[in-house]
mmCIF file of C-alpha atoms and ligand atoms in Angstrom:
data_model
loop_
_atom_site.group_PDB
_atom_site.id
_atom_site.type_symbol
_atom_site.label_atom_id
_atom_site.label_comp_id
_atom_site.label_asym_id
_atom_site.label_seq_id
_atom_site.Cartn_x
_atom_site.Cartn_y
_atom_site.Cartn_z
ATOM 1 C CA MET A 61 -22.602 5.846 39.095
ATOM 2 C CA GLY A 62 -24.738 5.998 35.954
ATOM 3 C CA LYS A 63 -28.248 7.158 36.689
ATOM 4 C CA THR A 64 -27.771 7.693 40.398
ATOM 5 C CA LYS A 65 -28.632 10.990 41.988
ATOM 6 C CA GLY A 66 -25.794 13.411 42.611
ATOM 7 C CA ASN A 67 -24.582 13.395 46.173
ATOM 8 C CA GLU A 68 -25.297 17.117 46.511
ATOM 9 C CA GLU A 69 -28.980 16.450 45.788
ATOM 10 C CA ILE A 70 -29.149 14.006 48.631
ATOM 11 C CA GLY A 71 -27.682 16.419 51.145
ATOM 12 C CA VAL A 72 -26.088 15.718 54.470
ATOM 13 C CA GLU A 73 -29.107 14.377 56.317
ATOM 14 C CA LYS A 74 -31.909 12.321 54.904
ATOM 15 C CA HIS A 75 -34.633 9.976 56.016
ATOM 16 C CA VAL A 76 -35.652 7.084 53.770
ATOM 17 C CA GLN A 77 -38.022 4.179 54.182
ATOM 18 C CA VAL A 78 -35.527 1.464 53.270
ATOM 19 C CA LEU A 79 -31.798 2.038 53.707
ATOM 20 C CA ILE A 80 -29.532 -0.665 52.309
ATOM 21 C CA LEU A 81 -25.828 -0.978 53.110
ATOM 22 C CA GLY A 82 -23.915 -2.576 50.255
ATOM 23 C CA ALA A 83 -24.510 -2.692 46.509
ATOM 24 C CA GLY A 84 -23.497 -6.280 45.816
ATOM 25 C CA CYS A 85 -25.972 -8.827 44.503
ATOM 26 C CA ALA A 86 -27.859 -9.059 47.818
ATOM 27 C CA GLY A 87 -28.159 -5.284 48.284
ATOM 28 C CA LEU A 88 -29.106 -4.581 44.667
ATOM 29 C CA THR A 89 -31.736 -7.331 44.656
ATOM 30 C CA ALA A 90 -33.159 -6.053 47.950
ATOM 31 C CA GLY A 91 -33.334 -2.626 46.297
ATOM 32 C CA ILE A 92 -35.175 -4.028 43.272
ATOM 33 C CA TYR A 93 -37.749 -5.826 45.447
ATOM 34 C CA ALA A 94 -38.319 -2.961 47.873
ATOM 35 C CA ALA A 95 -38.527 -0.292 45.152
ATOM 36 C CA ARG A 96 -40.901 -2.416 43.075
ATOM 37 C CA ALA A 97 -43.089 -2.745 46.175
ATOM 38 C CA GLY A 98 -43.323 1.061 46.233
ATOM 39 C CA ALA A 99 -40.805 1.897 48.976
ATOM 40 C CA GLN A 100 -38.362 4.759 48.870
ATOM 41 C CA VAL A 101 -34.963 3.035 48.764
ATOM 42 C CA LEU A 102 -31.403 4.269 49.141
ATOM 43 C CA ILE A 103 -28.353 2.023 48.829
ATOM 44 C CA LEU A 104 -25.045 3.168 50.346
ATOM 45 C CA GLU A 105 -21.882 1.698 48.843
ATOM 46 C CA HIS A 106 -18.320 2.651 49.725
ATOM 47 C CA GLY A 107 -16.754 1.293 46.528
ATOM 48 C CA LEU A 108 -18.039 0.444 43.091
ATOM 49 C CA PRO A 109 -21.411 -1.354 42.908
ATOM 50 C CA GLY A 110 -21.237 -5.080 42.221
ATOM 51 C CA GLY A 111 -19.433 -6.423 45.275
ATOM 52 C CA GLN A 112 -17.345 -9.589 45.120
ATOM 53 C CA ALA A 113 -19.309 -10.932 42.135
ATOM 54 C CA ALA A 114 -18.062 -8.057 39.976
ATOM 55 C CA LEU A 115 -14.518 -9.237 40.679
ATOM 56 C CA THR A 116 -15.254 -12.733 39.384
ATOM 57 C CA ALA A 117 -14.128 -13.490 35.842
ATOM 58 C CA ALA A 118 -16.610 -16.151 34.767
ATOM 59 C CA ILE A 119 -19.754 -17.240 36.552
ATOM 60 C CA ASP A 120 -20.715 -20.750 35.507
ATOM 61 C CA ASN A 121 -23.601 -21.539 37.791
ATOM 62 C CA TYR A 122 -26.053 -18.645 37.731
ATOM 63 C CA PRO A 123 -29.197 -20.242 36.320
ATOM 64 C CA GLY A 124 -30.254 -19.005 32.915
ATOM 65 C CA LEU A 125 -27.057 -17.081 32.266
ATOM 66 C CA PRO A 126 -24.292 -19.637 31.705
ATOM 67 C CA ASP A 127 -20.870 -18.153 30.914
ATOM 68 C CA ILE A 128 -21.761 -14.609 31.954
ATOM 69 C CA ASP A 129 -18.892 -12.628 33.480
ATOM 70 C CA GLY A 130 -19.217 -10.983 36.878
ATOM 71 C CA VAL A 131 -18.948 -7.397 35.659
ATOM 72 C CA SER A 132 -21.741 -7.831 33.085
ATOM 73 C CA LEU A 133 -24.055 -9.567 35.534
ATOM 74 C CA MET A 134 -23.563 -6.917 38.186
ATOM 75 C CA GLN A 135 -23.957 -4.049 35.712
ATOM 76 C CA LYS A 136 -27.311 -5.519 34.722
ATOM 77 C CA MET A 137 -28.375 -5.795 38.367
ATOM 78 C CA GLU A 138 -27.320 -2.200 39.032
ATOM 79 C CA GLN A 139 -29.176 -0.917 35.970
ATOM 80 C CA GLN A 140 -32.267 -2.852 36.995
ATOM 81 C CA ALA A 141 -32.140 -1.482 40.548
ATOM 82 C CA VAL A 142 -31.780 2.092 39.291
ATOM 83 C CA SER A 143 -34.534 1.698 36.705
ATOM 84 C CA CYS A 144 -36.864 0.475 39.474
ATOM 85 C CA GLY A 145 -36.288 3.746 41.336
ATOM 86 C CA THR A 146 -33.547 2.757 43.799
ATOM 87 C CA GLU A 147 -31.063 5.507 44.588
ATOM 88 C CA LEU A 148 -27.374 4.669 44.933
ATOM 89 C CA LEU A 149 -24.916 6.801 46.843
ATOM 90 C CA CYS A 150 -21.181 6.190 46.937
ATOM 91 C CA THR A 151 -19.945 6.994 50.428
ATOM 92 C CA GLY A 152 -18.007 5.423 53.261
ATOM 93 C CA VAL A 153 -20.065 4.348 56.265
ATOM 94 C CA LEU A 154 -18.562 5.504 59.566
ATOM 95 C CA SER A 155 -20.965 3.998 62.084
ATOM 96 C CA VAL A 156 -24.304 2.252 62.317
ATOM 97 C CA ASP A 157 -26.792 2.351 65.168
ATOM 98 C CA PRO A 158 -29.277 -0.411 64.383
ATOM 99 C CA ALA A 159 -31.428 0.369 67.441
ATOM 100 C CA ILE A 160 -32.414 3.765 66.014
ATOM 101 C CA LYS A 161 -31.768 2.823 62.359
ATOM 102 C CA THR A 162 -29.234 5.574 61.886
ATOM 103 C CA VAL A 163 -26.141 5.489 59.703
ATOM 104 C CA GLU A 164 -23.344 8.050 59.868
ATOM 105 C CA THR A 165 -21.469 8.381 56.593
ATOM 106 C CA GLU A 166 -18.729 10.517 55.124
ATOM 107 C CA GLN A 167 -21.556 12.516 53.577
ATOM 108 C CA GLY A 168 -23.766 12.970 56.569
ATOM 109 C CA ARG A 169 -26.330 11.123 58.622
ATOM 110 C CA PHE A 170 -29.071 8.905 57.213
ATOM 111 C CA THR A 171 -32.054 7.625 59.141
ATOM 112 C CA ALA A 172 -34.499 4.999 57.989
ATOM 113 C CA ASP A 173 -37.652 3.096 58.879
ATOM 114 C CA THR A 174 -35.910 -0.144 58.091
ATOM 115 C CA LEU A 175 -32.320 -1.203 57.401
ATOM 116 C CA ILE A 176 -30.979 -3.981 55.195
ATOM 117 C CA LEU A 177 -27.375 -4.923 55.880
ATOM 118 C CA ALA A 178 -25.801 -6.416 52.771
ATOM 119 C CA THR A 179 -22.174 -5.531 53.379
ATOM 120 C CA GLY A 180 -20.876 -8.895 52.143
ATOM 121 C CA ALA A 181 -17.507 -10.363 52.933
ATOM 122 C CA VAL A 182 -13.895 -9.459 52.241
ATOM 123 C CA PRO A 183 -11.042 -11.757 51.169
ATOM 124 C CA LYS A 184 -9.084 -13.360 54.001
ATOM 125 C CA GLU A 185 -5.380 -12.747 54.200
ATOM 126 C CA LEU A 186 -2.753 -15.377 54.896
ATOM 127 C CA GLY A 187 -1.107 -13.208 57.531
ATOM 128 C CA ILE A 188 2.420 -14.246 56.513
ATOM 129 C CA PRO A 189 5.567 -12.084 56.459
ATOM 130 C CA GLY A 190 5.840 -10.067 53.254
ATOM 131 C CA GLU A 191 2.127 -10.252 52.396
ATOM 132 C CA ASP A 192 1.425 -6.631 53.310
ATOM 133 C CA LYS A 193 4.718 -5.377 51.956
ATOM 134 C CA PHE A 194 4.102 -6.772 48.459
ATOM 135 C CA ARG A 195 0.342 -6.199 48.312
ATOM 136 C CA GLY A 196 -0.369 -4.645 44.907
ATOM 137 C CA ARG A 197 3.245 -5.328 43.880
ATOM 138 C CA GLY A 198 3.072 -9.079 43.424
ATOM 139 C CA VAL A 199 0.351 -10.017 45.898
ATOM 140 C CA SER A 200 -3.292 -9.756 44.867
ATOM 141 C CA TYR A 201 -6.731 -10.905 45.992
ATOM 142 C CA CYS A 202 -8.469 -10.243 42.651
ATOM 143 C CA ALA A 203 -7.603 -12.039 39.411
ATOM 144 C CA THR A 204 -9.959 -9.929 37.313
ATOM 145 C CA CYS A 205 -8.358 -6.722 38.588
ATOM 146 C CA ASP A 206 -4.688 -7.701 38.518
ATOM 147 C CA GLY A 207 -4.266 -10.779 36.331
ATOM 148 C CA PHE A 208 -3.374 -8.630 33.339
ATOM 149 C CA PHE A 209 -0.124 -7.526 35.047
ATOM 150 C CA TYR A 210 1.172 -11.097 34.998
ATOM 151 C CA ARG A 211 0.673 -11.942 31.331
ATOM 152 C CA GLY A 212 3.319 -14.447 30.263
ATOM 153 C CA LYS A 213 4.603 -14.792 33.851
ATOM 154 C CA GLU A 214 4.470 -17.550 36.408
ATOM 155 C CA ILE A 215 1.532 -17.232 38.750
ATOM 156 C CA TYR A 216 1.007 -18.818 42.177
ATOM 157 C CA VAL A 217 -2.543 -19.227 43.436
ATOM 158 C CA VAL A 218 -3.121 -20.095 47.097
ATOM 159 C CA GLY A 219 -6.264 -22.035 48.094
ATOM 160 C CA GLY A 220 -8.282 -25.039 47.012
ATOM 161 C CA GLY A 221 -11.902 -23.870 47.084
ATOM 162 C CA ASN A 222 -14.158 -22.655 44.291
ATOM 163 C CA SER A 223 -12.626 -19.176 44.286
ATOM 164 C CA ALA A 224 -9.059 -20.409 43.904
ATOM 165 C CA ALA A 225 -10.073 -22.944 41.261
ATOM 166 C CA GLU A 226 -12.119 -20.531 39.163
ATOM 167 C CA GLU A 227 -9.528 -17.800 39.364
ATOM 168 C CA ALA A 228 -6.691 -20.218 38.551
ATOM 169 C CA LEU A 229 -8.529 -21.146 35.352
ATOM 170 C CA HIS A 230 -8.920 -17.474 34.488
ATOM 171 C CA LEU A 231 -5.278 -16.711 35.278
ATOM 172 C CA ALA A 232 -4.117 -19.642 33.134
ATOM 173 C CA GLN A 233 -5.373 -17.704 30.103
ATOM 174 C CA LEU A 234 -2.898 -14.955 30.953
ATOM 175 C CA GLY A 235 0.099 -16.499 32.683
ATOM 176 C CA LYS A 236 2.838 -18.747 31.389
ATOM 177 C CA ARG A 237 2.103 -21.325 34.089
ATOM 178 C CA VAL A 238 -0.150 -21.403 37.150
ATOM 179 C CA TYR A 239 0.810 -23.253 40.332
ATOM 180 C CA LEU A 240 -2.102 -23.907 42.667
ATOM 181 C CA LEU A 241 -0.787 -24.258 46.220
ATOM 182 C CA VAL A 242 -3.159 -26.444 48.243
ATOM 183 C CA ARG A 243 -2.266 -26.914 51.897
ATOM 184 C CA LYS A 244 -3.839 -30.381 52.323
ATOM 185 C CA ASN A 245 -4.081 -33.302 49.922
ATOM 186 C CA ALA A 246 -7.467 -32.393 48.479
ATOM 187 C CA LEU A 247 -9.248 -29.650 46.606
ATOM 188 C CA ARG A 248 -12.451 -28.347 48.128
ATOM 189 C CA CYS A 249 -13.954 -27.004 44.893
ATOM 190 C CA ASP A 250 -16.884 -28.541 43.006
ATOM 191 C CA ALA A 251 -16.205 -31.696 40.987
ATOM 192 C CA ALA A 252 -16.899 -30.080 37.604
ATOM 193 C CA ILE A 253 -14.313 -27.356 38.092
ATOM 194 C CA ARG A 254 -11.825 -29.802 39.633
ATOM 195 C CA GLU A 255 -11.846 -31.828 36.409
ATOM 196 C CA ARG A 256 -11.113 -28.728 34.353
ATOM 197 C CA LEU A 257 -8.269 -27.778 36.678
ATOM 198 C CA LEU A 258 -6.653 -31.183 36.731
ATOM 199 C CA CYS A 259 -6.554 -31.546 32.960
ATOM 200 C CA HIS A 260 -5.498 -27.986 32.182
ATOM 201 C CA PRO A 261 -2.106 -28.024 30.440
ATOM 202 C CA LYS A 262 -0.935 -24.776 32.095
ATOM 203 C CA ILE A 263 -2.072 -25.502 35.657
ATOM 204 C CA GLU A 264 -0.117 -27.550 38.159
ATOM 205 C CA VAL A 265 -1.948 -28.486 41.348
ATOM 206 C CA CYS A 266 0.624 -28.721 44.165
ATOM 207 C CA TYR A 267 -0.791 -30.540 47.209
ATOM 208 C CA HIS A 268 0.644 -30.178 50.712
ATOM 209 C CA ARG A 269 2.122 -26.819 49.857
ATOM 210 C CA GLU A 270 1.890 -23.798 52.173
ATOM 211 C CA LEU A 271 3.140 -20.374 51.287
ATOM 212 C CA VAL A 272 4.891 -19.186 54.441
ATOM 213 C CA GLN A 273 6.815 -16.059 53.433
ATOM 214 C CA LEU A 274 7.325 -13.584 50.598
ATOM 215 C CA GLN A 275 10.888 -12.297 50.470
ATOM 216 C CA GLY A 276 12.605 -9.389 48.764
ATOM 217 C CA GLU A 277 13.924 -5.870 49.271
ATOM 218 C CA ALA A 278 12.163 -3.339 47.038
ATOM 219 C CA GLU A 279 10.564 -6.040 44.856
ATOM 220 C CA MET A 280 9.289 -9.514 45.622
ATOM 221 C CA GLU A 281 12.140 -11.913 44.840
ATOM 222 C CA PHE A 282 11.428 -15.283 46.484
ATOM 223 C CA LEU A 283 8.580 -17.352 47.870
ATOM 224 C CA LEU A 284 9.179 -19.607 50.819
ATOM 225 C CA ILE A 285 6.990 -22.670 50.419
ATOM 226 C CA ARG A 286 6.641 -25.390 53.050
ATOM 227 C CA ASN A 287 5.742 -28.989 52.360
ATOM 228 C CA SER A 288 3.078 -29.555 55.009
ATOM 229 C CA GLU A 289 3.694 -33.315 54.973
ATOM 230 C CA THR A 290 7.461 -33.319 55.411
ATOM 231 C CA GLY A 291 8.061 -29.826 56.796
ATOM 232 C CA GLU A 292 10.653 -29.199 54.073
ATOM 233 C CA LEU A 293 11.079 -25.537 53.078
ATOM 234 C CA THR A 294 11.755 -24.527 49.466
ATOM 235 C CA ARG A 295 12.834 -21.051 48.342
ATOM 236 C CA VAL A 296 11.398 -20.371 44.895
ATOM 237 C CA PRO A 297 12.596 -17.443 42.718
ATOM 238 C CA ALA A 298 9.575 -15.186 42.183
ATOM 239 C CA ALA A 299 10.764 -11.908 40.623
ATOM 240 C CA GLY A 300 7.980 -10.637 38.366
ATOM 241 C CA CYS A 301 5.619 -13.446 39.417
ATOM 242 C CA GLY A 302 2.099 -12.970 40.718
ATOM 243 C CA VAL A 303 0.752 -14.420 43.961
ATOM 244 C CA PHE A 304 -3.039 -14.598 44.151
ATOM 245 C CA ILE A 305 -4.618 -15.488 47.480
ATOM 246 C CA PHE A 306 -8.103 -17.063 47.586
ATOM 247 C CA ILE A 307 -8.498 -18.724 50.966
ATOM 248 C CA GLY A 308 -12.049 -17.716 51.774
ATOM 249 C CA TYR A 309 -13.749 -14.618 53.068
ATOM 250 C CA ARG A 310 -14.602 -12.993 56.388
ATOM 251 C CA PRO A 311 -17.827 -11.058 56.938
ATOM 252 C CA ALA A 312 -17.744 -7.269 56.655
ATOM 253 C CA SER A 313 -19.584 -6.911 59.948
ATOM 254 C CA GLU A 314 -17.207 -4.873 62.140
ATOM 255 C CA LEU A 315 -19.643 -1.941 62.156
ATOM 256 C CA PHE A 316 -22.285 -4.094 63.826
ATOM 257 C CA ALA A 317 -20.110 -5.627 66.541
ATOM 258 C CA GLY A 318 -21.792 -5.514 69.924
ATOM 259 C CA LYS A 319 -24.987 -4.145 68.353
ATOM 260 C CA LEU A 320 -26.411 -7.183 66.588
ATOM 261 C CA GLU A 321 -26.252 -10.875 67.335
ATOM 262 C CA MET A 322 -23.422 -12.639 65.480
ATOM 263 C CA ASP A 323 -21.834 -16.069 65.470
ATOM 264 C CA GLU A 324 -18.255 -16.670 66.617
ATOM 265 C CA ASN A 325 -16.938 -15.787 63.129
ATOM 266 C CA GLY A 326 -18.776 -12.461 62.929
ATOM 267 C CA TYR A 327 -21.623 -13.577 60.634
ATOM 268 C CA LEU A 328 -24.948 -11.892 61.450
ATOM 269 C CA ILE A 329 -27.614 -14.202 62.798
ATOM 270 C CA THR A 330 -31.055 -13.845 61.256
ATOM 271 C CA ASP A 331 -34.390 -15.592 61.432
ATOM 272 C CA GLU A 332 -36.186 -17.078 58.411
ATOM 273 C CA ARG A 333 -37.393 -13.633 57.365
ATOM 274 C CA LEU A 334 -33.748 -12.486 57.497
ATOM 275 C CA GLN A 335 -34.461 -10.196 60.420
ATOM 276 C CA THR A 336 -31.517 -9.691 62.761
ATOM 277 C CA SER A 337 -31.724 -9.427 66.541
ATOM 278 C CA VAL A 338 -33.145 -5.885 66.114
ATOM 279 C CA PRO A 339 -36.684 -5.611 64.671
ATOM 280 C CA GLY A 340 -36.754 -3.861 61.308
ATOM 281 C CA VAL A 341 -33.063 -4.543 60.672
ATOM 282 C CA PHE A 342 -32.490 -7.270 58.093
ATOM 283 C CA ALA A 343 -29.315 -8.916 56.800
ATOM 284 C CA ALA A 344 -28.801 -10.406 53.336
ATOM 285 C CA GLY A 345 -26.010 -12.117 51.440
ATOM 286 C CA ASP A 346 -22.551 -13.178 52.551
ATOM 287 C CA VAL A 347 -22.586 -11.155 55.798
ATOM 288 C CA ARG A 348 -25.309 -13.462 57.111
ATOM 289 C CA LYS A 349 -24.745 -16.814 58.824
ATOM 290 C CA LYS A 350 -25.818 -19.474 56.334
ATOM 291 C CA GLU A 351 -24.682 -22.675 54.671
ATOM 292 C CA LEU A 352 -24.219 -21.767 51.023
ATOM 293 C CA ARG A 353 -22.631 -18.515 49.893
ATOM 294 C CA GLN A 354 -23.283 -18.129 46.197
ATOM 295 C CA ILE A 355 -24.559 -15.364 43.948
ATOM 296 C CA VAL A 356 -27.842 -17.177 43.618
ATOM 297 C CA THR A 357 -28.310 -17.399 47.404
ATOM 298 C CA ALA A 358 -27.317 -13.738 47.850
ATOM 299 C CA VAL A 359 -29.943 -12.784 45.289
ATOM 300 C CA SER A 360 -32.467 -14.950 47.109
ATOM 301 C CA ASP A 361 -31.593 -13.250 50.408
ATOM 302 C CA GLY A 362 -31.990 -9.846 48.754
ATOM 303 C CA ALA A 363 -35.470 -10.731 47.528
ATOM 304 C CA ILE A 364 -36.545 -11.925 50.982
ATOM 305 C CA ALA A 365 -35.008 -8.974 52.841
ATOM 306 C CA GLY A 366 -36.436 -6.431 50.376
ATOM 307 C CA SER A 367 -39.948 -7.809 50.627
ATOM 308 C CA GLN A 368 -39.757 -8.319 54.415
ATOM 309 C CA ALA A 369 -38.563 -4.724 54.846
ATOM 310 C CA CYS A 370 -41.667 -3.579 52.967
ATOM 311 C CA LYS A 371 -43.860 -5.790 55.126
ATOM 312 C CA PHE A 372 -42.232 -4.185 58.180
ATOM 313 C CA LEU A 373 -43.120 -0.754 56.730
ATOM 314 C CA SER A 374 -46.756 -1.697 56.205
ATOM 315 C CA ASP A 375 -46.959 -3.200 59.709
ATOM 316 C CA MET A 376 -45.764 0.179 61.072
ATOM 317 C CA LEU A 377 -48.869 1.946 59.710
HETATM 318 P P1 NDP H 713 -13.528 -21.821 50.775
HETATM 319 O O1 NDP H 713 -13.674 -21.590 52.252
HETATM 320 O O2 NDP H 713 -14.512 -22.653 50.073
HETATM 321 O O3 NDP H 713 -12.098 -22.501 50.515
HETATM 322 C C1 NDP H 713 -10.946 -21.945 51.080
HETATM 323 C C2 NDP H 713 -9.759 -22.694 50.565
HETATM 324 O O4 NDP H 713 -8.596 -22.031 51.025
HETATM 325 C C3 NDP H 713 -9.688 -24.128 51.050
HETATM 326 O O5 NDP H 713 -9.089 -24.923 50.073
HETATM 327 C C4 NDP H 713 -8.784 -24.002 52.281
HETATM 328 O O6 NDP H 713 -8.040 -25.154 52.553
HETATM 329 C C5 NDP H 713 -7.832 -22.919 51.829
HETATM 330 N N1 NDP H 713 -7.265 -22.194 52.949
HETATM 331 C C6 NDP H 713 -7.906 -21.608 53.986
HETATM 332 N N2 NDP H 713 -7.036 -20.997 54.802
HETATM 333 C C7 NDP H 713 -5.818 -21.229 54.278
HETATM 334 C C8 NDP H 713 -4.518 -20.874 54.674
HETATM 335 N N3 NDP H 713 -4.285 -20.149 55.769
HETATM 336 N N4 NDP H 713 -3.489 -21.281 53.909
HETATM 337 C C9 NDP H 713 -3.697 -22.012 52.808
HETATM 338 N N5 NDP H 713 -4.909 -22.383 52.364
HETATM 339 C C10 NDP H 713 -5.961 -21.988 53.100
HETATM 340 O O7 NDP H 713 -13.365 -20.367 50.167
HETATM 341 P P2 NDP H 713 -13.669 -19.807 48.691
HETATM 342 O O8 NDP H 713 -13.232 -18.405 48.728
HETATM 343 O O9 NDP H 713 -13.114 -20.677 47.657
HETATM 344 O O10 NDP H 713 -15.243 -19.850 48.586
HETATM 345 C C11 NDP H 713 -16.050 -19.166 49.551
HETATM 346 C C12 NDP H 713 -17.507 -19.508 49.269
HETATM 347 O O11 NDP H 713 -17.904 -18.931 48.025
HETATM 348 C C13 NDP H 713 -17.735 -21.009 49.126
HETATM 349 O O12 NDP H 713 -18.978 -21.319 49.659
HETATM 350 C C14 NDP H 713 -17.710 -21.221 47.641
HETATM 351 O O13 NDP H 713 -18.425 -22.366 47.227
HETATM 352 C C15 NDP H 713 -18.345 -19.934 47.154
HETATM 353 N N6 NDP H 713 -17.939 -19.633 45.778
HETATM 354 C C16 NDP H 713 -18.804 -19.907 44.800
HETATM 355 C C17 NDP H 713 -18.491 -19.658 43.501
HETATM 356 C C18 NDP H 713 -19.494 -19.992 42.467
HETATM 357 O O14 NDP H 713 -20.529 -20.525 42.802
HETATM 358 N N7 NDP H 713 -19.276 -19.709 41.206
HETATM 359 C C19 NDP H 713 -17.219 -19.058 43.107
HETATM 360 C C20 NDP H 713 -16.352 -18.821 44.232
HETATM 361 C C21 NDP H 713 -16.715 -19.099 45.510
HETATM 362 P P3 NDP H 713 -8.598 -26.355 53.461
HETATM 363 O O15 NDP H 713 -9.505 -27.143 52.573
HETATM 364 O O16 NDP H 713 -7.338 -27.038 53.826
HETATM 365 O O17 NDP H 713 -9.296 -25.725 54.622
#
């Protein structure tokens, strides 16, 4: 993790002023703001820093940086957080007790004066037969990670939102042909990207199409696709093809269930200062209940949560 401290230096038990869960754009920005305000900050991340944004091929709408790719943007954010004095530790989080601001991890217990929960969201699954069986062997939730394996092949993308549209455009650079399976008769993505999709020579937008099953013995061999208007089922040969699923995200909030107020979908409820139902515990980014989930709004959340956490620290004195 670049300039981060070695895990052995951090030890098995540590108290910090600001403890952040998640090193996506919200968590890293919170780290930048809190560290620049003079707080001692530690970010815990179970995977690689960068979150969902680092898995996005091209980011078209981050102001000031048109055409930047997700990996580059998130590397810059990570470098900036580290250079401001934020520590990053790669470890799995086992449990969180917001009431006493304590986090149990695979590398010991951490306590804090204030917590910022920026755990983001994870891709939703279709929940159809064969999806688990062929995960990583035909089925993927990340075009940047797995698109390369389907160069010159036919690729099926499920979904009609911004994620599916953007990733279909990326995959069209690699695949022979991309079929976008949209369950209704309309795309939900922004107009600008819809135009690019509809006129792309290698992309076919297939409305009223639902993927209902992935079939095969050792390898994926067929897709069962249902016409949602007529109910007709079609069995499509799919040996060697890629199936990319982008049907939205669900909040990574299981660790907080029953401990913090959430909406019916598991998004954390915050006030305007991004404080959760427990004082001194803030939430930022996609894990939070809000209208618009974008990199720019996650960054905005991070800035608010980081500065509010520092205000909470000064109010403690
Ligand atoms: P969205 O919720 O926006 O869209 C989900 C899509 O998947 C919809 O077309 C939906 O269809 C379809 N869908 C949902 N469930 C199923 C299912 N079971 N079977 C088939 N299709 C299904 O999710 P996204 O991941 O696209 O985006 C999430 C958020 O992130 C959005 O706010 C989006 O704007 C944002 N985003 C922003 C980007 C950017 O700014 N650059 C890039 C990517 C995402 P239906 O319409 O029928 O419900």
